[in-house]
Short mmCIF file of C-alpha atoms in Angstrom, two decimals:
data_model
loop_
_atom_site.label_atom_id
_atom_site.label_comp_id
_atom_site.label_asym_id
_atom_site.label_seq_id
_atom_site.Cartn_x
_atom_site.Cartn_y
_atom_site.Cartn_z
CA MET A 1 -28.37 14.55 -19.83
CA ARG A 2 -24.98 14.75 -21.53
CA LEU A 3 -22.64 17.55 -20.52
CA VAL A 4 -19.63 18.48 -22.64
CA ARG A 5 -16.69 20.83 -22.33
CA ILE A 6 -15.60 22.30 -25.65
CA GLU A 7 -12.99 24.61 -27.09
CA ARG A 8 -14.56 27.80 -28.42
CA ARG A 9 -12.85 31.00 -29.45
CA GLY A 10 -9.64 29.98 -27.73
CA ALA A 11 -11.30 29.16 -24.40
CA SER A 12 -13.19 26.30 -22.82
CA GLN A 13 -16.96 26.35 -22.44
CA TRP A 14 -19.54 23.92 -21.12
CA GLY A 15 -22.70 22.76 -22.84
CA GLN A 16 -25.54 20.25 -22.92
CA VAL A 17 -25.88 17.83 -25.81
CA GLU A 18 -29.27 17.33 -27.42
CA GLY A 19 -29.13 15.25 -30.58
CA ASP A 20 -26.57 16.86 -32.87
CA THR A 21 -26.63 20.21 -31.06
CA ILE A 22 -24.66 21.59 -28.10
CA HIS A 23 -26.55 24.14 -26.01
CA LEU A 24 -23.94 26.32 -24.30
CA THR A 25 -24.22 26.77 -20.54
CA ARG A 26 -22.84 28.97 -17.80
CA GLY A 27 -20.32 26.59 -16.31
CA MET A 28 -20.50 22.86 -15.63
CA GLY A 29 -24.17 21.91 -15.38
CA GLY A 30 -25.25 25.55 -15.38
CA GLU A 31 -28.09 27.37 -17.09
CA ARG A 32 -28.19 27.62 -20.87
CA THR A 33 -26.96 30.85 -22.41
CA GLY A 34 -29.22 30.58 -25.45
CA GLU A 35 -26.31 29.97 -27.83
CA THR A 36 -25.83 26.71 -29.71
CA VAL A 37 -23.09 25.06 -31.77
CA PRO A 38 -23.18 21.83 -33.80
CA LEU A 39 -21.74 18.77 -32.10
CA GLU A 40 -20.07 17.61 -35.31
CA GLY A 41 -16.83 19.41 -35.93
CA THR A 42 -16.60 20.92 -32.45
CA GLN A 43 -13.42 20.19 -30.49
CA LEU A 44 -14.35 18.34 -27.32
CA LEU A 45 -12.19 18.76 -24.22
CA ALA A 46 -11.89 16.46 -21.21
CA PRO A 47 -15.25 16.90 -19.44
CA ALA A 48 -13.87 18.00 -16.08
CA GLU A 49 -11.89 20.83 -14.50
CA PRO A 50 -10.51 19.05 -11.44
CA THR A 51 -8.29 20.08 -8.59
CA LYS A 52 -7.29 16.40 -8.44
CA LEU A 53 -8.00 12.97 -9.88
CA VAL A 54 -8.46 10.28 -7.24
CA CYS A 55 -7.82 6.79 -8.60
CA VAL A 56 -8.59 3.36 -7.21
CA GLY A 57 -6.10 0.62 -7.98
CA ARG A 58 -6.65 -3.14 -7.97
CA ASN A 59 -10.44 -2.98 -7.62
CA TYR A 60 -11.26 -6.07 -9.73
CA LEU A 61 -10.20 -9.50 -8.47
CA ASP A 62 -9.24 -10.84 -11.90
CA HIS A 63 -7.05 -7.78 -12.51
CA ILE A 64 -5.29 -8.40 -9.19
CA ARG A 65 -4.68 -11.98 -10.28
CA GLU A 66 -3.34 -11.09 -13.72
CA LEU A 67 -0.74 -8.77 -12.20
CA GLY A 68 0.21 -11.28 -9.49
CA ASN A 69 -0.84 -8.95 -6.67
CA LEU A 70 -2.96 -11.32 -4.59
CA LEU A 71 -2.36 -11.13 -0.85
CA PRO A 72 -0.38 -14.05 0.65
CA ASP A 73 -3.54 -15.69 2.02
CA ASN A 74 -5.49 -14.99 -1.22
CA SER A 75 -7.84 -12.68 0.69
CA LEU A 76 -9.37 -9.55 -0.84
CA PRO A 77 -8.20 -6.04 0.07
CA THR A 78 -10.00 -4.65 3.10
CA GLU A 79 -9.92 -1.04 1.88
CA PRO A 80 -9.52 0.65 -1.52
CA GLY A 81 -6.00 1.32 -2.76
CA ILE A 82 -5.83 5.01 -3.64
CA PHE A 83 -3.39 7.02 -5.73
CA LEU A 84 -3.53 10.48 -7.30
CA LYS A 85 -3.11 12.10 -10.69
CA GLY A 86 -2.96 15.85 -11.18
CA PRO A 87 -4.93 17.93 -13.69
CA ASN A 88 -1.84 17.79 -15.92
CA ALA A 89 -2.75 14.16 -16.67
CA LEU A 90 -5.99 15.03 -18.47
CA ALA A 91 -6.24 14.51 -22.22
CA GLU A 92 -9.13 15.24 -24.54
CA PRO A 93 -11.36 12.66 -26.27
CA GLY A 94 -10.18 11.84 -29.75
CA GLY A 95 -6.73 13.21 -29.03
CA THR A 96 -3.25 11.76 -29.41
CA VAL A 97 -1.03 10.77 -26.51
CA GLU A 98 2.61 10.42 -27.48
CA TYR A 99 4.27 7.16 -26.50
CA PRO A 100 6.76 8.23 -23.79
CA GLY A 101 10.38 7.69 -24.69
CA TRP A 102 11.20 6.81 -21.09
CA THR A 103 9.10 3.64 -20.79
CA GLN A 104 9.35 0.29 -22.51
CA ASN A 105 5.99 -1.04 -21.26
CA PHE A 106 3.12 1.42 -21.82
CA HIS A 107 -0.24 -0.07 -20.75
CA PHE A 108 -3.93 0.75 -21.19
CA GLU A 109 -6.50 0.51 -18.39
CA GLY A 110 -10.11 1.37 -19.27
CA GLU A 111 -12.35 2.52 -16.42
CA LEU A 112 -15.61 4.08 -15.30
CA ALA A 113 -14.90 7.62 -14.09
CA LEU A 114 -17.02 9.84 -11.85
CA VAL A 115 -17.16 13.62 -12.01
CA ILE A 116 -18.02 15.30 -8.72
CA GLY A 117 -20.74 17.93 -8.74
CA GLN A 118 -20.65 19.35 -5.23
CA ARG A 119 -18.18 19.74 -2.37
CA ALA A 120 -18.05 16.46 -0.49
CA ARG A 121 -16.52 15.49 2.86
CA HIS A 122 -17.43 12.61 5.19
CA LEU A 123 -20.08 11.29 2.82
CA LYS A 124 -22.55 8.78 4.21
CA PRO A 125 -23.58 5.77 2.09
CA ASP A 126 -27.14 6.97 1.56
CA ALA A 127 -25.95 10.37 0.29
CA ALA A 128 -22.77 9.43 -1.56
CA LEU A 129 -24.22 9.33 -5.08
CA SER A 130 -25.79 12.77 -4.64
CA ALA A 131 -22.27 14.22 -4.77
CA VAL A 132 -21.72 12.80 -8.27
CA LEU A 133 -22.63 15.03 -11.18
CA GLY A 134 -22.26 12.19 -13.66
CA TYR A 135 -20.16 9.49 -15.27
CA THR A 136 -17.69 9.28 -18.12
CA CYS A 137 -15.04 7.02 -19.65
CA GLY A 138 -11.47 7.10 -18.38
CA LEU A 139 -8.21 5.69 -19.72
CA ASP A 140 -5.59 5.21 -17.01
CA LEU A 141 -2.37 5.06 -19.00
CA THR A 142 0.46 3.39 -17.12
CA ALA A 143 4.21 3.02 -17.54
CA ARG A 144 4.16 -0.50 -16.11
CA ASP A 145 7.93 -0.86 -15.85
CA LEU A 146 8.27 2.36 -13.85
CA GLN A 147 5.34 1.43 -11.65
CA LYS A 148 7.69 -1.08 -10.02
CA THR A 149 10.28 1.56 -9.12
CA ASP A 150 8.26 4.72 -8.39
CA LEU A 151 7.72 5.48 -4.72
CA GLN A 152 4.21 6.81 -5.38
CA TRP A 153 3.63 5.91 -9.07
CA PHE A 154 4.39 9.55 -9.95
CA ARG A 155 5.90 8.91 -13.38
CA ALA A 156 4.10 5.62 -13.95
CA LYS A 157 0.57 6.99 -13.56
CA ALA A 158 0.57 10.79 -13.27
CA ALA A 159 2.66 12.05 -16.19
CA ASP A 160 1.28 14.61 -18.65
CA ARG A 161 -1.75 13.35 -20.65
CA PHE A 162 -1.82 9.99 -18.86
CA CYS A 163 -5.59 10.25 -18.30
CA PRO A 164 -7.75 10.74 -21.40
CA LEU A 165 -11.34 11.40 -20.32
CA GLY A 166 -14.64 11.69 -22.17
CA PRO A 167 -16.34 12.11 -24.47
CA TRP A 168 -18.89 13.71 -22.12
CA ILE A 169 -20.55 13.37 -18.73
CA GLU A 170 -23.73 11.31 -18.57
CA THR A 171 -25.76 12.53 -15.59
CA ASP A 172 -28.63 10.00 -15.73
CA LEU A 173 -26.95 6.67 -15.02
CA ASP A 174 -26.92 3.92 -12.41
CA PRO A 175 -23.27 2.87 -11.90
CA THR A 176 -24.10 -0.43 -10.20
CA ASP A 177 -23.77 -2.81 -13.15
CA LEU A 178 -22.30 -1.21 -16.26
CA ARG A 179 -20.27 -2.94 -18.95
CA VAL A 180 -16.76 -1.54 -19.40
CA VAL A 181 -15.00 -2.54 -22.64
CA THR A 182 -11.55 -1.60 -23.93
CA ARG A 183 -10.56 -2.20 -27.55
CA VAL A 184 -7.12 -1.75 -29.11
CA ASN A 185 -7.20 -1.36 -32.90
CA GLY A 186 -10.73 -2.77 -32.88
CA GLU A 187 -9.86 -5.90 -30.86
CA THR A 188 -11.58 -6.32 -27.50
CA ARG A 189 -8.97 -6.54 -24.76
CA GLN A 190 -11.01 -5.81 -21.62
CA ASP A 191 -14.66 -6.68 -21.01
CA GLY A 192 -15.89 -6.32 -17.44
CA ARG A 193 -18.80 -5.06 -15.39
CA THR A 194 -18.83 -2.57 -12.54
CA SER A 195 -20.82 -5.11 -10.51
CA HIS A 196 -17.54 -7.07 -10.28
CA MET A 197 -15.71 -4.27 -8.48
CA ILE A 198 -14.43 -5.18 -5.03
CA PHE A 199 -15.41 -1.73 -3.75
CA ASP A 200 -18.43 -0.18 -5.43
CA VAL A 201 -18.93 3.51 -6.19
CA VAL A 202 -20.63 4.26 -2.85
CA GLN A 203 -17.88 2.52 -0.87
CA ILE A 204 -15.20 4.37 -2.82
CA LEU A 205 -16.78 7.77 -2.20
CA THR A 206 -17.41 7.23 1.49
CA TYR A 207 -13.84 5.98 1.94
CA VAL A 208 -12.11 8.76 0.01
CA THR A 209 -14.07 11.57 1.67
CA ARG A 210 -13.01 10.37 5.12
CA PHE A 211 -9.58 11.79 4.30
CA VAL A 212 -9.93 14.19 1.37
CA THR A 213 -12.48 16.84 0.44
CA LEU A 214 -13.72 16.35 -3.10
CA GLU A 215 -14.43 19.58 -4.97
CA PRO A 216 -16.83 20.18 -7.89
CA GLY A 217 -15.09 19.03 -11.05
CA ASP A 218 -12.85 16.51 -9.32
CA VAL A 219 -12.60 13.10 -10.95
CA VAL A 220 -12.67 9.65 -9.35
CA LEU A 221 -11.47 6.64 -11.37
CA THR A 222 -12.92 3.38 -10.09
CA GLY A 223 -10.41 0.74 -11.23
CA THR A 224 -9.92 -1.45 -14.28
CA PRO A 225 -11.08 -4.98 -15.19
CA GLU A 226 -8.69 -7.73 -16.24
CA GLY A 227 -7.09 -7.73 -19.68
CA VAL A 228 -4.65 -4.84 -19.43
CA GLY A 229 -1.67 -4.96 -21.74
CA PRO A 230 0.98 -3.04 -23.66
CA LEU A 231 0.40 -0.42 -26.33
CA GLN A 232 2.47 0.30 -29.41
CA ARG A 233 3.06 3.51 -31.31
CA GLY A 234 0.21 3.95 -33.79
CA ASP A 235 -2.39 2.09 -31.73
CA THR A 236 -5.92 3.36 -31.24
CA VAL A 237 -7.58 2.69 -27.88
CA GLU A 238 -11.34 2.80 -27.34
CA VAL A 239 -12.88 2.72 -23.87
CA GLU A 240 -16.63 2.16 -23.94
CA VAL A 241 -18.80 2.46 -20.85
CA GLU A 242 -22.38 1.26 -21.15
CA GLY A 243 -24.80 4.19 -21.10
CA VAL A 244 -22.05 6.77 -21.63
CA GLY A 245 -20.35 6.29 -24.98
CA THR A 246 -16.84 5.69 -26.29
CA LEU A 247 -13.60 7.49 -25.53
CA VAL A 248 -11.07 7.24 -28.38
CA THR A 249 -7.36 7.85 -27.87
CA HIS A 250 -4.57 7.57 -30.44
CA ILE A 251 -1.05 6.61 -29.37
CA GLY A 252 1.50 8.69 -31.23
CA GLY A 253 5.19 8.40 -31.86
CA GLU A 254 7.67 7.44 -34.53
CA GLY A 255 6.78 4.54 -36.77
CA GLN A 256 3.04 5.03 -36.45
CA ARG A 257 0.72 2.48 -38.00
CA PRO A 258 -2.36 3.67 -39.88
CA VAL A 259 -5.05 4.76 -37.42
CA HIS A 260 -8.04 2.43 -37.02
CA THR A 261 -11.09 4.41 -35.97
CA GLY A 262 -13.12 1.45 -34.73
CA GLY A 263 -16.85 1.35 -34.21
#
């Protein structure tokens, strides 16, 4: 099932997608109201209403290598590296994120994202996935130059609209081995699989909920494959997660190039 959050009559509303039709619901994953709207032409919003976004950094070995972050003995991390974004970081699918004037090295990182469906604390491995409502595409935008100077990556990772999400939540999906592809202006820049993650979805959830209670609507980003790189004003970024769909984000700013919509 695909769940969407849309803008309707100046407010947000949830729905279920069937074909070209959105069946409106009472809240995220709730019962249908009986009303419908066409999918085409409807403004989609980020499919989550989180209290927080929990992000995993450096969760693919090749990404660790490309950034030169291997441990001195070349060993793998023994626990996930966690950082936070606030709800202010969310941006809608198909929207435009302005290139920040305060960074000279603005990077894309395409990821599988989880949306939590029930309150979760101290999850056990055999029950961890039951806390997940579904899966979507995430774009972890990063001011790479400021990442080196921020104490907690506050500006570098958590600025306004630094986390486009969407286009919807897919509830019927096995996250074990999904292809994650990022394209910039139609050119493939990242092409990885979730089976290559150092810490899988279950390990991430059990680890995070040892310390933090996840609430319904919270988002967990699972890390990015190798191939990250800089964006330019006018670029179009597509993050495609197998079984979910494609999240499209335009990078705005002065001197924009013509937008390439991609496939």
